[in-house]
Amino acid sequence: MEANFNVSMNEYLPLRDVVFNTLRQAILRGELKPGERLMEIQLANKLGVSRTPVREAIRKLELEGLVLMIPRKGAEVADISEKSLKDVLEVREALEELAARLACDKITKEGINRLKEAAQDFRSALKSNDITQMAEADVRFHDVICNATENQKLGQLLNNLREQMYRYRIEYLKDQHVYEKLLSEHEEIIRHIEKGEKDEAARVVSRHIENQAQAVADVIRTKKN
């Protein structure tokens, strides 16, 4: 187990939650790979904790579908399946379209400026060769749109989905051929939101997510063959 991650202590959270969040992020970011075994003793030693919070974290990760318990083998990171991708992206597409429509009505001039800055930050991140940095910059771009809606419930739902999307977003961004398309779609989204064009903004957001879904599905199929 050579994954490069460490536990970040938080005095406001129980240790079991800190360990859970650490392992969850490691899986979502691809630092713990699909099919990789999760050995309690090794993880406990790596994180500098006892086996108990690690065991509890693994159980919670199993409930989230990020970990599988294999008879006579133990816990391992769940594979990225086309079905789970489809389930997550169907919901995300509907929510992101709603966010774009609401943002058309509510976004301020300052919000548009933040959106343009986020798009530029993403453009810069694409030159870094740091996949995690790229993914986080992409998340920030969509967060600006979500925040512009002033709808806390929508924000909570999208935040939860974006955590689950991390694995797929990382796979998508490994392909440099999609970068120009991503940048173009971001610019289109900004233009339509700035003009208050709800249908057009929703259409581009939908295409943006569907392109991602297709690209990741292709990666999943390729890995199976």
Tab-separated table of C-alpha atoms in Angstrom:
chain	number	residue	atom	x	y	z
A	1	MET	CA	0.000	0.000	0.000
A	2	GLU	CA	1.990	2.940	-1.363
A	3	ALA	CA	-0.794	5.540	-1.529
A	4	ASN	CA	0.460	8.978	-0.584
A	5	PHE	CA	-2.072	10.258	1.932
A	6	ASN	CA	-2.045	11.090	5.617
A	7	VAL	CA	-4.670	11.706	8.252
A	8	SER	CA	-5.455	15.359	9.017
A	9	MET	CA	-6.543	15.641	12.614
A	10	ASN	CA	-9.571	17.775	13.457
A	11	GLU	CA	-10.238	18.581	17.101
A	12	TYR	CA	-13.949	19.027	16.368
A	13	LEU	CA	-14.477	15.525	14.919
A	14	PRO	CA	-14.263	12.084	16.540
A	15	LEU	CA	-11.215	10.118	15.404
A	16	ARG	CA	-13.391	7.573	13.561
A	17	ASP	CA	-14.847	10.385	11.426
A	18	VAL	CA	-11.414	11.832	10.701
A	19	VAL	CA	-10.183	8.415	9.536
A	20	PHE	CA	-13.358	7.875	7.506
A	21	ASN	CA	-12.998	11.250	5.757
A	22	THR	CA	-9.314	10.587	5.060
A	23	LEU	CA	-9.938	7.188	3.484
A	24	ARG	CA	-12.995	8.425	1.610
A	25	GLN	CA	-11.040	11.250	0.006
A	26	ALA	CA	-8.182	8.887	-0.835
A	27	ILE	CA	-10.630	6.651	-2.708
A	28	LEU	CA	-12.485	9.492	-4.426
A	29	ARG	CA	-9.228	11.098	-5.570
A	30	GLY	CA	-7.862	7.797	-6.813
A	31	GLU	CA	-5.055	7.599	-4.252
A	32	LEU	CA	-6.505	4.231	-3.228
A	33	LYS	CA	-7.159	2.355	-6.466
A	34	PRO	CA	-10.168	0.183	-7.406
A	35	GLY	CA	-9.492	-3.404	-6.354
A	36	GLU	CA	-6.845	-2.378	-3.814
A	37	ARG	CA	-7.111	-4.289	-0.546
A	38	LEU	CA	-7.686	-2.282	2.622
A	39	MET	CA	-5.605	-3.931	5.320
A	40	GLU	CA	-6.603	-2.677	8.767
A	41	ILE	CA	-3.155	-3.054	10.320
A	42	GLN	CA	-1.333	-1.359	7.445
A	43	LEU	CA	-3.816	1.529	7.329
A	44	ALA	CA	-3.703	1.961	11.105
A	45	ASN	CA	0.095	2.112	11.034
A	46	LYS	CA	0.128	4.521	8.089
A	47	LEU	CA	-2.382	6.873	9.719
A	48	GLY	CA	-0.938	6.548	13.218
A	49	VAL	CA	-4.179	5.314	14.792
A	50	SER	CA	-5.504	2.081	16.287
A	51	ARG	CA	-7.345	-0.521	14.198
A	52	THR	CA	-10.760	0.341	15.715
A	53	PRO	CA	-11.397	3.651	13.888
A	54	VAL	CA	-10.058	2.102	10.674
A	55	ARG	CA	-12.474	-0.830	11.001
A	56	GLU	CA	-15.383	1.560	11.665
A	57	ALA	CA	-14.393	3.718	8.680
A	58	ILE	CA	-14.267	0.709	6.363
A	59	ARG	CA	-17.779	-0.290	7.445
A	60	LYS	CA	-19.100	3.181	6.634
A	61	LEU	CA	-17.311	3.170	3.287
A	62	GLU	CA	-18.996	-0.136	2.501
A	63	LEU	CA	-22.386	1.459	3.155
A	64	GLU	CA	-21.503	4.241	0.684
A	65	GLY	CA	-20.589	1.687	-1.953
A	66	LEU	CA	-16.946	2.758	-2.046
A	67	VAL	CA	-15.699	-0.462	-0.445
A	68	LEU	CA	-16.616	-4.107	-1.008
A	69	MET	CA	-16.283	-6.895	1.558
A	70	ILE	CA	-15.039	-10.012	-0.224
A	71	PRO	CA	-15.531	-13.396	1.536
A	72	ARG	CA	-12.226	-14.893	2.748
A	73	LYS	CA	-10.378	-11.890	1.351
A	74	GLY	CA	-11.527	-8.830	3.281
A	75	ALA	CA	-12.174	-5.259	2.233
A	76	GLU	CA	-11.144	-3.739	-1.072
A	77	VAL	CA	-11.845	-0.505	-2.919
A	78	ALA	CA	-14.931	-0.896	-5.115
A	79	ASP	CA	-14.403	-0.827	-8.849
A	80	ILE	CA	-15.651	2.093	-10.934
A	81	SER	CA	-18.662	0.631	-12.689
A	82	GLU	CA	-20.579	1.988	-15.652
A	83	LYS	CA	-23.833	1.525	-13.722
A	84	SER	CA	-22.696	3.629	-10.756
A	85	LEU	CA	-21.395	6.273	-13.173
A	86	LYS	CA	-24.760	6.400	-14.950
A	87	ASP	CA	-26.687	6.637	-11.664
A	88	VAL	CA	-24.592	9.523	-10.347
A	89	LEU	CA	-24.502	11.487	-13.598
A	90	GLU	CA	-28.241	11.220	-14.254
A	91	VAL	CA	-28.903	12.967	-10.961
A	92	ARG	CA	-26.051	15.423	-11.372
A	93	GLU	CA	-27.232	16.417	-14.852
A	94	ALA	CA	-30.719	17.275	-13.586
A	95	LEU	CA	-29.380	19.272	-10.619
A	96	GLU	CA	-26.722	21.127	-12.620
A	97	GLU	CA	-29.308	22.097	-15.237
A	98	LEU	CA	-31.519	23.456	-12.454
A	99	ALA	CA	-28.574	25.364	-10.989
A	100	ALA	CA	-27.782	26.940	-14.365
A	101	ARG	CA	-31.398	28.032	-14.838
A	102	LEU	CA	-31.595	29.559	-11.357
A	103	ALA	CA	-28.220	31.237	-11.786
A	104	CYS	CA	-29.499	32.966	-14.929
A	105	ASP	CA	-32.039	34.793	-12.750
A	106	LYS	CA	-29.978	35.406	-9.635
A	107	ILE	CA	-26.310	35.769	-10.473
A	108	THR	CA	-24.832	39.216	-9.859
A	109	LYS	CA	-22.136	41.034	-11.795
A	110	GLU	CA	-19.695	40.033	-9.059
A	111	GLY	CA	-20.838	36.450	-9.499
A	112	ILE	CA	-20.167	36.598	-13.238
A	113	ASN	CA	-16.694	37.949	-12.507
A	114	ARG	CA	-16.067	35.079	-10.076
A	115	LEU	CA	-17.285	32.632	-12.712
A	116	LYS	CA	-14.876	34.061	-15.288
A	117	GLU	CA	-12.043	33.940	-12.753
A	118	ALA	CA	-12.876	30.315	-11.952
A	119	ALA	CA	-12.820	29.474	-15.664
A	120	GLN	CA	-9.401	31.112	-15.972
A	121	ASP	CA	-8.147	29.234	-12.913
A	122	PHE	CA	-9.274	25.994	-14.550
A	123	ARG	CA	-7.473	26.930	-17.764
A	124	SER	CA	-4.296	27.527	-15.756
A	125	ALA	CA	-4.735	24.266	-13.843
A	126	LEU	CA	-4.841	22.312	-17.111
A	127	LYS	CA	-1.230	23.382	-17.716
A	128	SER	CA	-0.068	22.078	-14.334
A	129	ASN	CA	-0.145	18.331	-15.099
A	130	ASP	CA	-1.640	17.967	-11.597
A	131	ILE	CA	-4.881	15.999	-12.004
A	132	THR	CA	-6.083	16.801	-8.468
A	133	GLN	CA	-5.533	20.525	-9.041
A	134	MET	CA	-7.464	20.324	-12.307
A	135	ALA	CA	-10.364	18.482	-10.681
A	136	GLU	CA	-10.582	20.953	-7.807
A	137	ALA	CA	-10.518	23.909	-10.208
A	138	ASP	CA	-13.360	22.330	-12.194
A	139	VAL	CA	-15.346	21.856	-8.982
A	140	ARG	CA	-14.821	25.524	-8.061
A	141	PHE	CA	-16.195	26.628	-11.433
A	142	HIS	CA	-19.421	24.698	-10.880
A	143	ASP	CA	-19.561	25.814	-7.233
A	144	VAL	CA	-19.762	29.458	-8.353
A	145	ILE	CA	-22.860	28.621	-10.397
A	146	CYS	CA	-24.394	26.695	-7.515
A	147	ASN	CA	-23.684	29.461	-4.999
A	148	ALA	CA	-25.306	31.991	-7.326
A	149	THR	CA	-28.647	30.161	-6.990
A	150	GLU	CA	-28.824	31.012	-3.256
A	151	ASN	CA	-30.511	27.629	-2.782
A	152	GLN	CA	-28.917	25.839	0.174
A	153	LYS	CA	-30.723	22.538	-0.396
A	154	LEU	CA	-29.551	22.399	-3.991
A	155	GLY	CA	-26.043	23.174	-2.793
A	156	GLN	CA	-26.110	20.328	-0.276
A	157	LEU	CA	-27.275	17.828	-2.878
A	158	LEU	CA	-24.673	18.891	-5.417
A	159	ASN	CA	-21.874	18.866	-2.847
A	160	ASN	CA	-22.698	15.274	-1.962
A	161	LEU	CA	-22.777	14.257	-5.621
A	162	ARG	CA	-19.515	16.043	-6.366
A	163	GLU	CA	-17.786	13.980	-3.720
A	164	GLN	CA	-18.993	10.858	-5.507
A	165	MET	CA	-18.012	12.383	-8.869
A	166	TYR	CA	-14.373	12.816	-7.924
A	167	ARG	CA	-13.377	9.363	-9.169
A	168	TYR	CA	-15.019	9.935	-12.539
A	169	ARG	CA	-13.743	13.508	-12.883
A	170	ILE	CA	-10.173	12.291	-12.302
A	171	GLU	CA	-10.527	9.645	-15.027
A	172	TYR	CA	-11.943	12.217	-17.442
A	173	LEU	CA	-9.143	14.718	-16.874
A	174	LYS	CA	-6.452	12.141	-17.588
A	175	ASP	CA	-7.314	12.544	-21.277
A	176	GLN	CA	-5.709	15.752	-22.578
A	177	HIS	CA	-7.787	15.545	-25.763
A	178	VAL	CA	-10.872	16.736	-23.845
A	179	TYR	CA	-9.296	19.924	-22.500
A	180	GLU	CA	-10.225	22.255	-25.366
A	181	LYS	CA	-13.788	20.939	-25.330
A	182	LEU	CA	-14.034	21.557	-21.586
A	183	LEU	CA	-12.736	25.103	-21.914
A	184	SER	CA	-15.134	25.831	-24.767
A	185	GLU	CA	-18.098	24.482	-22.795
A	186	HIS	CA	-17.176	26.585	-19.753
A	187	GLU	CA	-17.078	29.693	-21.932
A	188	GLU	CA	-20.472	28.840	-23.440
A	189	ILE	CA	-21.976	28.321	-19.995
A	190	ILE	CA	-20.674	31.700	-18.815
A	191	ARG	CA	-21.992	33.466	-21.909
A	192	HIS	CA	-25.507	32.068	-21.586
A	193	ILE	CA	-25.740	32.648	-17.827
A	194	GLU	CA	-24.498	36.212	-18.230
A	195	LYS	CA	-27.229	36.830	-20.824
A	196	GLY	CA	-29.878	35.095	-18.712
A	197	GLU	CA	-30.495	32.488	-21.418
A	198	LYS	CA	-31.898	29.652	-19.310
A	199	ASP	CA	-32.627	27.052	-21.975
A	200	GLU	CA	-29.280	27.553	-23.688
A	201	ALA	CA	-27.354	27.438	-20.403
A	202	ALA	CA	-29.133	24.242	-19.353
A	203	ARG	CA	-28.502	22.684	-22.770
A	204	VAL	CA	-24.748	23.321	-22.621
A	205	VAL	CA	-24.531	22.065	-19.029
A	206	SER	CA	-26.341	18.896	-20.078
A	207	ARG	CA	-23.958	18.354	-22.997
A	208	HIS	CA	-21.000	19.120	-20.721
A	209	ILE	CA	-21.977	16.316	-18.332
A	210	GLU	CA	-23.000	13.853	-21.051
A	211	ASN	CA	-19.599	14.263	-22.739
A	212	GLN	CA	-17.943	13.454	-19.438
A	213	ALA	CA	-20.177	10.418	-18.924
A	214	GLN	CA	-19.367	9.058	-22.382
A	215	ALA	CA	-15.626	9.565	-21.974
A	216	VAL	CA	-15.495	7.843	-18.591
A	217	ALA	CA	-17.732	5.008	-19.796
A	218	ASP	CA	-15.273	4.439	-22.645
A	219	VAL	CA	-12.424	4.249	-20.112
A	220	ILE	CA	-14.360	1.716	-18.006
A	221	ARG	CA	-15.067	-0.473	-21.055
A	222	THR	CA	-11.439	-0.282	-22.168
A	223	LYS	CA	-10.210	-1.405	-18.750
A	224	LYS	CA	-12.560	-4.402	-18.837
A	225	ASN	CA	-11.250	-5.568	-22.230
